[in-house]
Structure formats: C-alpha cells, structure tokens
CSV table of C-alpha atoms and ligand atoms in Angstrom, one decimal:
chain,number,residue,atom,x,y,z
U,1,MET,CA,-9.3,11.5,52.4
U,2,ALA,CA,-13.2,11.5,52.2
U,3,THR,CA,-14.8,13.4,49.4
U,4,THR,CA,-18.2,15.1,49.4
U,5,ALA,CA,-20.7,15.4,46.6
U,6,THR,CA,-20.9,19.2,46.8
U,7,ALA,CA,-17.4,20.3,46.1
U,8,CYS,CA,-15.5,17.3,44.8
U,9,THR,CA,-16.4,16.5,41.2
U,10,LEU,CA,-14.3,18.6,38.9
U,11,ASP,CA,-16.6,17.9,35.9
U,12,ASN,CA,-19.3,19.8,37.6
U,13,TYR,CA,-17.1,22.9,37.7
U,14,LEU,CA,-15.7,22.7,34.2
U,15,VAL,CA,-19.2,23.3,32.6
U,16,LEU,CA,-19.7,26.6,34.6
U,17,PRO,CA,-18.9,30.0,32.9
U,18,ASP,CA,-15.9,31.9,34.1
U,19,HIS,CA,-17.8,34.9,35.5
U,20,THR,CA,-19.7,32.7,38.0
U,21,MET,CA,-16.4,31.6,39.5
U,22,ASP,CA,-15.3,35.0,41.0
U,23,GLU,CA,-17.7,35.1,43.8
U,24,ARG,CA,-17.1,31.5,44.8
U,25,ILE,CA,-13.4,31.7,44.7
U,26,GLY,CA,-13.5,34.9,46.8
U,27,ALA,CA,-15.8,33.2,49.3
U,28,ALA,CA,-13.6,30.1,49.6
U,29,ARG,CA,-10.5,32.2,49.9
U,30,GLU,CA,-12.1,34.2,52.7
U,31,GLN,CA,-13.1,31.1,54.6
U,32,LEU,CA,-9.6,29.6,54.3
U,33,GLY,CA,-8.0,32.8,55.5
U,34,ARG,CA,-4.4,32.4,56.5
U,35,ASP,CA,-4.5,28.7,56.0
U,36,VAL,CA,-3.9,29.2,52.3
U,37,VAL,CA,-1.5,31.2,50.2
U,38,ILE,CA,-2.1,31.4,46.4
U,39,LEU,CA,1.0,31.9,44.3
U,40,GLY,CA,0.6,33.0,40.7
U,41,HIS,CA,3.1,33.0,37.9
U,42,HIS,CA,3.1,36.0,35.5
U,43,TYR,CA,1.9,33.8,32.6
U,44,GLN,CA,-1.4,33.0,34.3
U,45,ARG,CA,-4.6,34.4,32.8
U,46,ASP,CA,-6.3,37.4,34.3
U,47,GLU,CA,-9.3,35.4,35.6
U,48,VAL,CA,-6.8,33.3,37.7
U,49,ILE,CA,-4.0,35.7,38.7
U,50,ARG,CA,-6.3,38.2,40.2
U,51,PHE,CA,-6.7,35.8,43.1
U,52,ALA,CA,-3.0,35.3,43.7
U,53,ASP,CA,-1.7,36.6,47.0
U,54,ILE,CA,1.7,36.8,45.5
U,55,THR,CA,2.7,37.0,41.8
U,56,GLY,CA,6.2,36.6,40.5
U,57,ASP,CA,8.8,34.9,38.3
U,58,SER,CA,10.0,31.4,39.2
U,59,TYR,CA,12.7,32.7,41.5
U,60,ARG,CA,10.4,35.0,43.5
U,61,LEU,CA,7.8,32.3,43.8
U,62,SER,CA,10.3,29.8,45.1
U,63,GLN,CA,11.4,32.3,47.7
U,64,GLU,CA,7.8,32.8,48.7
U,65,ALA,CA,7.1,29.1,48.9
U,66,ALA,CA,10.1,28.7,51.2
U,67,ARG,CA,8.8,31.4,53.6
U,68,ALA,CA,5.0,30.6,53.2
U,69,GLU,CA,3.0,30.1,56.4
U,70,GLY,CA,-0.3,28.3,56.6
U,71,LYS,CA,-1.3,24.8,55.7
U,72,TYR,CA,-1.8,25.0,52.0
U,73,ILE,CA,0.2,26.5,49.0
U,74,VAL,CA,-2.0,26.6,45.9
U,75,PHE,CA,0.3,27.0,43.0
U,76,CYS,CA,-1.2,28.7,39.9
U,77,GLY,CA,1.7,27.9,37.6
U,78,VAL,CA,3.1,24.6,36.1
U,79,HIS,CA,4.1,21.3,37.5
U,80,PHE,CA,7.9,21.9,38.1
U,81,MET,CA,7.1,25.1,40.0
U,82,ALA,CA,4.7,23.3,42.3
U,83,GLU,CA,7.3,20.5,42.8
U,84,SER,CA,9.9,23.1,43.8
U,85,ALA,CA,7.4,24.6,46.2
U,86,ASP,CA,6.8,21.2,47.8
U,87,VAL,CA,10.5,20.7,48.2
U,88,LEU,CA,11.0,24.1,49.8
U,89,ALA,CA,7.8,24.0,51.9
U,90,ARG,CA,7.8,23.2,55.6
U,91,PRO,CA,6.9,19.8,56.9
U,92,GLY,CA,3.1,19.4,57.1
U,93,GLN,CA,2.4,22.0,54.4
U,94,ALA,CA,0.6,20.7,51.3
U,95,THR,CA,1.2,22.1,47.8
U,96,LEU,CA,-1.6,21.9,45.3
U,97,LEU,CA,-1.6,22.3,41.5
U,98,PRO,CA,-5.2,23.1,40.4
U,99,ASP,CA,-4.8,21.1,37.2
U,100,LEU,CA,-2.3,18.3,37.1
U,101,ASN,CA,-2.0,18.6,33.3
U,102,ALA,CA,-0.3,21.9,33.7
U,103,GLY,CA,3.2,20.7,32.7
U,104,CYS,CA,6.0,22.3,30.8
U,105,SER,CA,7.2,20.9,27.4
U,106,MET,CA,10.7,22.1,28.1
U,107,ALA,CA,10.9,20.3,31.4
U,108,ASP,CA,9.7,17.1,29.6
U,109,MET,CA,12.7,17.3,27.2
U,110,ALA,CA,15.1,16.1,29.9
U,111,GLU,CA,14.2,12.7,31.3
U,112,ILE,CA,16.2,11.5,34.3
U,113,GLY,CA,17.3,8.2,32.7
U,114,GLU,CA,18.6,10.0,29.7
U,115,VAL,CA,20.5,12.5,31.9
U,116,GLU,CA,22.0,9.8,34.0
U,117,ASP,CA,23.1,8.0,30.8
U,118,ALA,CA,24.8,11.2,29.5
U,119,TRP,CA,26.6,11.6,32.8
U,120,ALA,CA,27.8,8.0,32.8
U,121,GLN,CA,29.3,8.7,29.3
U,122,PHE,CA,31.1,11.8,30.7
U,123,VAL,CA,32.5,9.7,33.5
U,124,ASN,CA,33.7,7.0,31.0
U,125,LEU,CA,35.4,9.7,29.0
U,126,GLY,CA,37.2,10.9,32.1
U,127,LEU,CA,35.6,14.3,32.0
U,128,THR,CA,34.3,14.1,35.5
U,129,SER,CA,34.0,11.8,38.5
U,130,GLU,CA,30.6,10.4,39.4
U,131,GLU,CA,30.4,12.9,42.2
U,132,GLY,CA,31.0,15.9,40.0
U,133,GLN,CA,34.8,16.6,40.2
U,134,GLY,CA,35.3,17.8,36.7
U,135,ILE,CA,31.9,19.1,35.6
U,136,THR,CA,29.3,21.2,37.5
U,137,PRO,CA,25.8,20.2,36.6
U,138,ILE,CA,23.3,23.1,36.6
U,139,THR,CA,19.6,22.7,35.9
U,140,TYR,CA,17.2,25.5,35.0
U,141,MET,CA,14.2,25.6,37.4
U,142,ASN,CA,12.1,24.3,34.4
U,143,SER,CA,13.0,20.7,35.1
U,144,THR,CA,11.7,17.8,37.2
U,145,ALA,CA,12.5,17.4,40.8
U,146,ALA,CA,14.5,14.3,39.9
U,147,ILE,CA,16.8,16.4,37.6
U,148,LYS,CA,17.2,18.9,40.4
U,149,ALA,CA,18.2,16.1,42.8
U,150,PHE,CA,20.6,14.7,40.2
U,151,CYS,CA,22.4,18.1,40.2
U,152,GLY,CA,22.3,18.6,43.9
U,153,GLU,CA,23.9,15.1,44.5
U,154,ARG,CA,26.7,15.9,42.1
U,155,GLY,CA,27.8,19.2,43.6
U,156,GLY,CA,25.5,21.3,41.3
U,157,LEU,CA,22.6,23.6,41.7
U,158,VAL,CA,19.4,25.0,40.2
U,159,CYS,CA,19.0,28.4,38.5
U,160,THR,CA,16.2,30.5,37.1
U,161,SER,CA,16.2,33.1,34.4
U,162,SER,CA,17.0,35.8,36.9
U,163,ASN,CA,20.2,34.2,38.4
U,164,ALA,CA,21.7,32.0,35.7
U,165,ASN,CA,24.7,34.3,35.5
U,166,GLY,CA,25.4,33.9,39.3
U,167,ALA,CA,24.9,30.1,38.9
U,168,PHE,CA,27.4,29.9,36.1
U,169,LYS,CA,30.0,31.9,38.1
U,170,TRP,CA,29.4,29.5,41.0
U,171,GLY,CA,29.7,26.5,38.7
U,172,PHE,CA,33.0,27.7,37.2
U,173,SER,CA,34.4,28.4,40.7
U,174,LYS,CA,34.2,24.6,41.3
U,175,ASN,CA,35.0,23.2,37.8
U,176,GLN,CA,36.1,24.3,34.4
U,177,LYS,CA,33.1,22.7,32.7
U,178,ILE,CA,29.3,23.2,33.2
U,179,PHE,CA,26.6,20.7,32.1
U,180,PHE,CA,23.5,22.8,31.6
U,181,LEU,CA,19.9,21.4,31.5
U,182,PRO,CA,17.4,21.5,29.9
U,183,ASP,CA,17.2,24.8,28.0
U,184,GLN,CA,20.0,25.2,25.4
U,185,HIS,CA,19.0,28.8,24.8
U,186,LEU,CA,19.2,30.1,28.4
U,187,GLY,CA,22.5,28.2,28.7
U,188,ARG,CA,24.0,29.6,25.5
U,189,ASN,CA,22.8,33.2,26.2
U,190,THR,CA,24.3,33.0,29.7
U,191,GLY,CA,27.6,31.5,28.5
U,192,PHE,CA,27.8,34.0,25.6
U,193,GLY,CA,27.3,36.9,28.1
U,194,MET,CA,30.3,35.6,30.0
U,195,ASN,CA,32.4,35.7,26.8
U,196,ILE,CA,32.5,32.0,26.3
U,197,PRO,CA,33.1,31.4,22.5
U,198,LEU,CA,30.2,29.6,20.7
U,199,ASP,CA,32.5,26.7,19.7
U,200,GLU,CA,33.2,26.0,23.3
U,201,MET,CA,29.5,25.5,24.0
U,202,VAL,CA,28.3,22.2,22.5
U,203,VAL,CA,24.8,20.7,22.4
U,204,TRP,CA,24.2,17.2,23.7
U,205,ASP,CA,21.5,15.4,21.8
U,206,PRO,CA,20.2,12.5,23.9
U,207,TYR,CA,18.9,10.8,20.8
U,208,MET,CA,22.3,10.5,19.2
U,209,LEU,CA,25.3,8.3,19.9
U,210,GLN,CA,27.5,10.1,22.5
U,211,GLY,CA,25.2,13.1,22.3
U,212,GLY,CA,26.2,13.6,18.6
U,213,LEU,CA,29.6,14.9,19.8
U,214,THR,CA,33.2,13.6,19.4
U,215,ALA,CA,35.3,13.0,22.6
U,216,ASP,CA,37.5,15.8,21.5
U,217,ARG,CA,34.7,18.4,21.2
U,218,LEU,CA,33.4,17.3,24.6
U,219,ARG,CA,36.9,17.6,26.1
U,220,LYS,CA,37.4,21.2,24.8
U,221,ALA,CA,33.9,22.4,25.7
U,222,LYS,CA,33.4,24.8,28.6
U,223,VAL,CA,29.6,24.3,28.5
U,224,ILE,CA,27.7,21.2,27.5
U,225,LEU,CA,24.1,22.2,26.7
U,226,TRP,CA,21.2,19.8,26.8
U,227,LYS,CA,19.1,19.8,23.6
U,228,GLY,CA,16.0,21.3,25.1
U,229,HIS,CA,14.0,24.5,24.4
U,230,CYS,CA,10.8,26.3,25.1
U,231,SER,CA,8.4,26.1,22.1
U,232,VAL,CA,6.8,29.4,23.2
U,233,HIS,CA,10.0,31.4,23.2
U,234,GLN,CA,11.8,29.6,20.3
U,235,ARG,CA,9.2,30.9,18.0
U,236,PHE,CA,10.6,34.5,18.2
U,237,LEU,CA,13.1,35.1,15.3
U,238,PRO,CA,15.7,37.8,14.5
U,239,GLU,CA,13.5,38.9,11.6
U,240,HIS,CA,10.7,39.8,14.0
U,241,VAL,CA,13.1,42.2,15.7
U,242,ASP,CA,14.1,43.8,12.3
U,243,LYS,CA,10.5,44.1,11.3
U,244,VAL,CA,9.3,45.8,14.5
U,245,ARG,CA,12.3,48.2,14.5
U,246,ALA,CA,11.6,49.1,10.9
U,247,LYS,CA,8.0,50.0,11.8
U,248,TYR,CA,8.8,51.8,15.1
U,249,PRO,CA,12.4,53.1,15.0
U,250,ASP,CA,12.4,54.2,18.6
U,251,ILE,CA,11.0,51.0,20.0
U,252,LYS,CA,12.8,49.0,22.7
U,253,VAL,CA,12.9,45.2,22.2
U,254,ILE,CA,13.0,43.3,25.4
U,255,VAL,CA,13.1,39.5,25.5
U,256,HIS,CA,13.2,36.5,27.9
U,257,PRO,CA,16.5,34.5,27.9
U,258,GLU,CA,14.7,31.4,26.7
U,259,CYS,CA,14.7,33.1,23.2
U,260,ARG,CA,17.4,32.2,20.7
U,261,LEU,CA,20.8,33.8,20.9
U,262,GLU,CA,20.2,35.6,17.6
U,263,VAL,CA,17.1,37.2,19.0
U,264,CYS,CA,18.7,38.1,22.4
U,265,GLN,CA,21.7,39.7,20.6
U,266,LYS,CA,19.4,42.0,18.7
U,267,ALA,CA,17.4,43.0,21.8
U,268,ASP,CA,17.9,46.1,24.0
U,269,ALA,CA,17.5,44.0,27.2
U,270,ILE,CA,17.1,40.4,28.3
U,271,GLY,CA,15.3,39.4,31.5
U,272,SER,CA,13.1,37.1,33.5
U,273,THR,CA,9.4,37.8,33.5
U,274,GLU,CA,9.7,39.9,36.6
U,275,ARG,CA,12.5,42.0,35.1
U,276,LEU,CA,10.7,42.5,31.8
U,277,ILE,CA,7.7,43.9,33.8
U,278,LYS,CA,10.0,46.2,35.8
U,279,ILE,CA,11.6,47.6,32.7
U,280,VAL,CA,8.3,48.6,31.2
U,281,ARG,CA,6.8,50.0,34.5
U,282,GLU,CA,9.9,52.1,35.2
U,283,ALA,CA,10.2,53.6,31.7
U,284,PRO,CA,9.0,57.1,31.0
U,285,ALA,CA,5.5,57.7,29.6
U,286,GLY,CA,5.4,57.4,25.8
U,287,SER,CA,8.0,54.6,25.7
U,288,LYS,CA,7.4,51.8,23.2
U,289,PHE,CA,8.2,48.2,23.8
U,290,ALA,CA,8.1,45.0,21.8
U,291,ILE,CA,8.3,42.0,24.1
U,292,GLY,CA,9.5,38.5,23.4
U,293,THR,CA,7.6,36.3,25.9
U,294,GLU,CA,4.3,34.8,26.7
U,295,ILE,CA,1.2,36.7,25.5
U,296,HIS,CA,-0.8,36.9,28.8
U,297,LEU,CA,2.0,38.7,30.5
U,298,ILE,CA,2.3,41.1,27.5
U,299,ASN,CA,-1.4,41.8,27.3
U,300,ARG,CA,-1.7,42.5,31.0
U,301,LEU,CA,1.3,44.8,31.0
U,302,ALA,CA,-0.1,46.7,28.0
U,303,LYS,CA,-3.4,47.2,29.9
U,304,SER,CA,-1.8,48.3,33.1
U,305,THR,CA,0.6,50.8,31.5
U,306,PRO,CA,-1.7,52.7,29.1
U,307,ASP,CA,0.8,55.6,28.9
U,308,LYS,CA,3.2,53.3,27.0
U,309,MET,CA,3.0,51.2,23.9
U,310,VAL,CA,3.5,47.5,24.7
U,311,ILE,CA,3.2,44.9,21.9
U,312,THR,CA,4.3,41.4,21.3
U,313,LEU,CA,7.5,40.9,19.3
U,314,ASP,CA,5.8,38.7,16.7
U,315,ASP,CA,2.4,39.5,15.3
U,316,ALA,CA,0.8,36.2,16.4
U,317,GLY,CA,1.8,36.3,20.1
U,318,CYS,CA,2.8,33.1,21.8
U,319,LEU,CA,0.6,31.3,24.3
U,320,CYS,CA,1.9,28.9,26.9
U,321,THR,CA,-0.9,26.3,26.6
U,322,THR,CA,0.1,24.4,29.8
U,323,MET,CA,0.1,27.6,31.9
U,324,TYR,CA,-3.4,28.2,30.4
U,325,ARG,CA,-4.6,24.9,31.8
U,326,ILE,CA,-5.1,26.5,35.2
U,327,SER,CA,-8.6,27.9,34.8
U,328,PRO,CA,-10.8,29.7,37.4
U,329,GLN,CA,-12.9,26.5,37.5
U,330,HIS,CA,-9.9,24.4,38.6
U,331,LEU,CA,-8.9,27.1,41.1
U,332,CYS,CA,-12.4,27.2,42.5
U,333,TRP,CA,-12.6,23.4,42.7
U,334,ALA,CA,-9.3,23.2,44.6
U,335,LEU,CA,-10.3,25.9,47.1
U,336,GLU,CA,-13.8,24.7,47.8
U,337,ASN,CA,-12.4,21.2,48.4
U,338,LEU,CA,-10.0,22.7,50.9
U,339,VAL,CA,-12.8,24.4,52.6
U,340,GLU,CA,-14.4,21.0,53.0
U,341,GLY,CA,-11.2,19.4,54.2
U,342,ASN,CA,-10.3,17.6,51.0
U,343,VAL,CA,-6.8,18.2,49.7
U,344,VAL,CA,-7.0,17.6,45.9
U,345,ASN,CA,-4.1,17.5,43.3
U,346,GLN,CA,-1.4,17.5,46.0
U,347,ILE,CA,2.1,17.6,44.5
U,348,LYS,CA,4.3,15.3,46.6
U,349,VAL,CA,7.9,14.8,45.7
U,350,ARG,CA,9.4,11.5,46.8
U,351,GLU,CA,11.4,11.9,50.1
U,352,ASP,CA,14.7,10.6,48.6
U,353,VAL,CA,14.4,12.9,45.6
U,354,LYS,CA,13.4,15.8,47.9
U,355,HIS,CA,16.6,15.7,49.9
U,356,TRP,CA,19.0,16.4,47.0
U,357,ALA,CA,16.5,18.6,45.1
U,358,LYS,CA,16.4,20.8,48.3
U,359,VAL,CA,20.2,20.9,48.4
U,360,ALA,CA,20.2,22.2,44.8
U,361,LEU,CA,17.4,24.7,45.4
U,362,ASP,CA,19.0,26.0,48.6
U,363,ARG,CA,22.3,26.6,46.8
U,364,MET,CA,20.3,28.6,44.3
U,365,LEU,CA,18.6,30.7,46.9
U,366,GLU,CA,22.0,31.6,48.4
U,367,ILE,CA,23.4,33.1,45.2
U,368,GLN,CA,22.1,36.2,43.3
S,401,13P,P1,10.5,33.2,34.8
S,401,13P,O1,11.3,32.6,35.8
S,401,13P,O2,11.3,34.3,34.1
S,401,13P,O3,9.2,33.7,35.3
S,401,13P,O4,10.3,32.1,33.6
S,401,13P,C1,9.6,31.0,33.8
S,401,13P,C2,9.2,30.4,32.5
S,401,13P,O5,8.7,29.3,32.5
S,401,13P,C3,9.4,31.1,31.3
S,401,13P,O6,9.0,30.4,30.3
S,402,SF4,FE1,7.6,25.8,29.9
S,402,SF4,FE2,7.9,27.5,27.9
S,402,SF4,FE3,5.5,27.4,29.2
S,402,SF4,FE4,7.7,28.5,30.3
S,402,SF4,S1,6.6,29.2,28.5
S,402,SF4,S2,6.2,27.0,31.3
S,402,SF4,S3,9.3,27.1,29.5
S,402,SF4,S4,6.5,25.7,28.0
C-alpha cells in the first residue's frame, strides 16, 4: 500500500514527547470513528490504555476480537494476542500491533518444531495416536498461532488463565492424559487444584533426550508440562508472601496463576488479571492487598482504589518489558496511518494455520 511522508515514518514519532501524543491520538481516533476498535490489555501503560475502547484479560479480549465490528482492530497488547484476534476476526478485518517487537518470552519458549518432535516421541512410545487418541494437547493463550493450530488439529484446545480449569476438565473427558504448553506453572497450579499429585505431573524439557523423562514416568503421568515460564511472574517467591504477611498481618495476597505453585499455595486467591482487579474493586474500604502480577496493573489499581492499600508482592515490582513496547508514539503512528489509508504492522496468520488455530480457540470460547 502507498505510504505518505506525513504519517508514515515511525522514527519521526519516536522522538516526540509522550504528552504531545494525546491530542493527536484523540483526533485520529475520532476521524476513524467506528472503523476502528482499540483493545488494551491490563498490563499496558496508562498513556496507552486510556485510549482503549475495551480493556480486559486475554480471554475477554479474544471474545471482543471475535465480536468486533469495523475494519480495523488495533491491539495494544503482545504478539500472541494480536495473532488470536486475527484468527477470530471476520474476513476483511485487519488486526494491527502498534510495535511488532511486543512479543512474549513465555510464548517464545515453545517453538513448533520442538513441540512436534515431542509429540512424535509420545506417538513412538504408544502414549497417543498422531491425532490425539491418548493425550489431549492444551495450550495456554500465550503461545504462537502455530502451537494453537497444533492443538486444534489433534483434538485439543486453547485456554487462558481464567478458564484453565474448564479446559483441563474438557481435556480429561477425552483422554486420561494432558500435554500442557507452554507455562509449567499455570499447568501445575491447575492440575494441583484438581487434586492431581505432583509426581503425576512431569516437566518435558525440549533440550533433553526424551524430555529428560523415562518412558515409565511419561506413562504414569496425568499431565505433561512443557518447560516454559513467565519471567515476570516467576520472580515472585514464597518468602515474599511471608515477608508481606509479617509486615501487614491482615493483608490479602492475590496472585496470577503464572506464579510458582509454592507462591500460589500461600496466597488467599489466584486469578487472571481481570479477576485480580475485580477482587480488589469489590473489597470493602480499608482492605489491604499485595498482588503478584505485572506492575502497571498494580499501580493503576492502587491509584483507582485510594480507599484500599494496594502494593506489589515483592518490593521491586515486575515490569513486562514487551507489553511496555507499545508506546503512545507507536499507537499514534498506527492510527494516523490508518487515517491516511495505510495499514501498518498488520498481523496476518497463515491461512492453513488459521483454520486449526480457530478450531482450538472456538473450543475455548465454548467452555467456561
Ligand atoms: P491474563 O489473561 O490473565 O490477562 O494474562 C495474560 C498474561 O500474559 C499474563 O502474563
Ligand atoms: Fe508474556 Fe509474562 Fe509478559 Fe504475560 S507478563 S505477556 S506471560 S512475558
């Protein structure tokens, strides 16, 4: 598509100060009207999320992408979220990610070739058929479209932090074993919550021979967890919970299920970003919360609920650097280009991948 000198060079935007962006984003937004919907994940910074038409966790944003009208979906989140939006969007709609460098280190930990290789070994060991009679593959939303398609094609599905429990029940209704990708912590927390003993949940390490597991352990396992994690959430430790409780005995500790099992077990509640927000908002004035999740969400929640004490679970606070890549300058650049008819940073999932990824996402949208 043709580009114009006025709106198209990102470098011209990146040197501009944040405060100069507000008016321009607002004006572009107004000109685009109902042609555009801006979706914003809760980890986005204030200067960006204030322009979102809809904010939410991964589950809610995928529902919104599926029902979005208009020509353009501008996704203020990370790459796997925009990919899912493209899979769920209607034909003719374009999904844009304002900065293509906004990835997810956890999603990068499961590469499709490695996953196919692991599956081939399961088939060789007689644990499953190629098509998934024996093991239900389930992938966390935080994965590439290719991994989602892999699961869809083998009778599996996608889940998010808000419906992992339902996805596990669904998986076990089909087979006695689940292969869960790529977050070992969400998988372990979910399995543990369903009373699956820890020794029946094994970790598949793609860099070790046969995942680092004996055939016997694989045979006995109810859940095979991929060796992936979120570097933001894995930083929270059980001692952080002890420390904050010692300082504030009446504090409630609430954490995202991407945190380690030892942290989740010490917490008062576990939930998706949307659920964590709801718990704080609905609590009586004077309540105190220490939250184990990304720092932008925590700071915004603290500001918007001044009648409660809201702090991060560890003193440092964890930033998701890839979510942070979406700046007001990138958003302004994407919107002003749309005004001029240029679709920049479009996320396009390959058609063959799209088909099975949609099967896996649709299955997810049908369960709770
Ligand atoms: P939610 O679906 O809970 O918003 O989580 C997304 C995510 O990436 C958390 O790290
Ligand atoms: Fe990925 Fe972790 Fe960032 Fe979520 S917080 S987008 S899992 S790196």
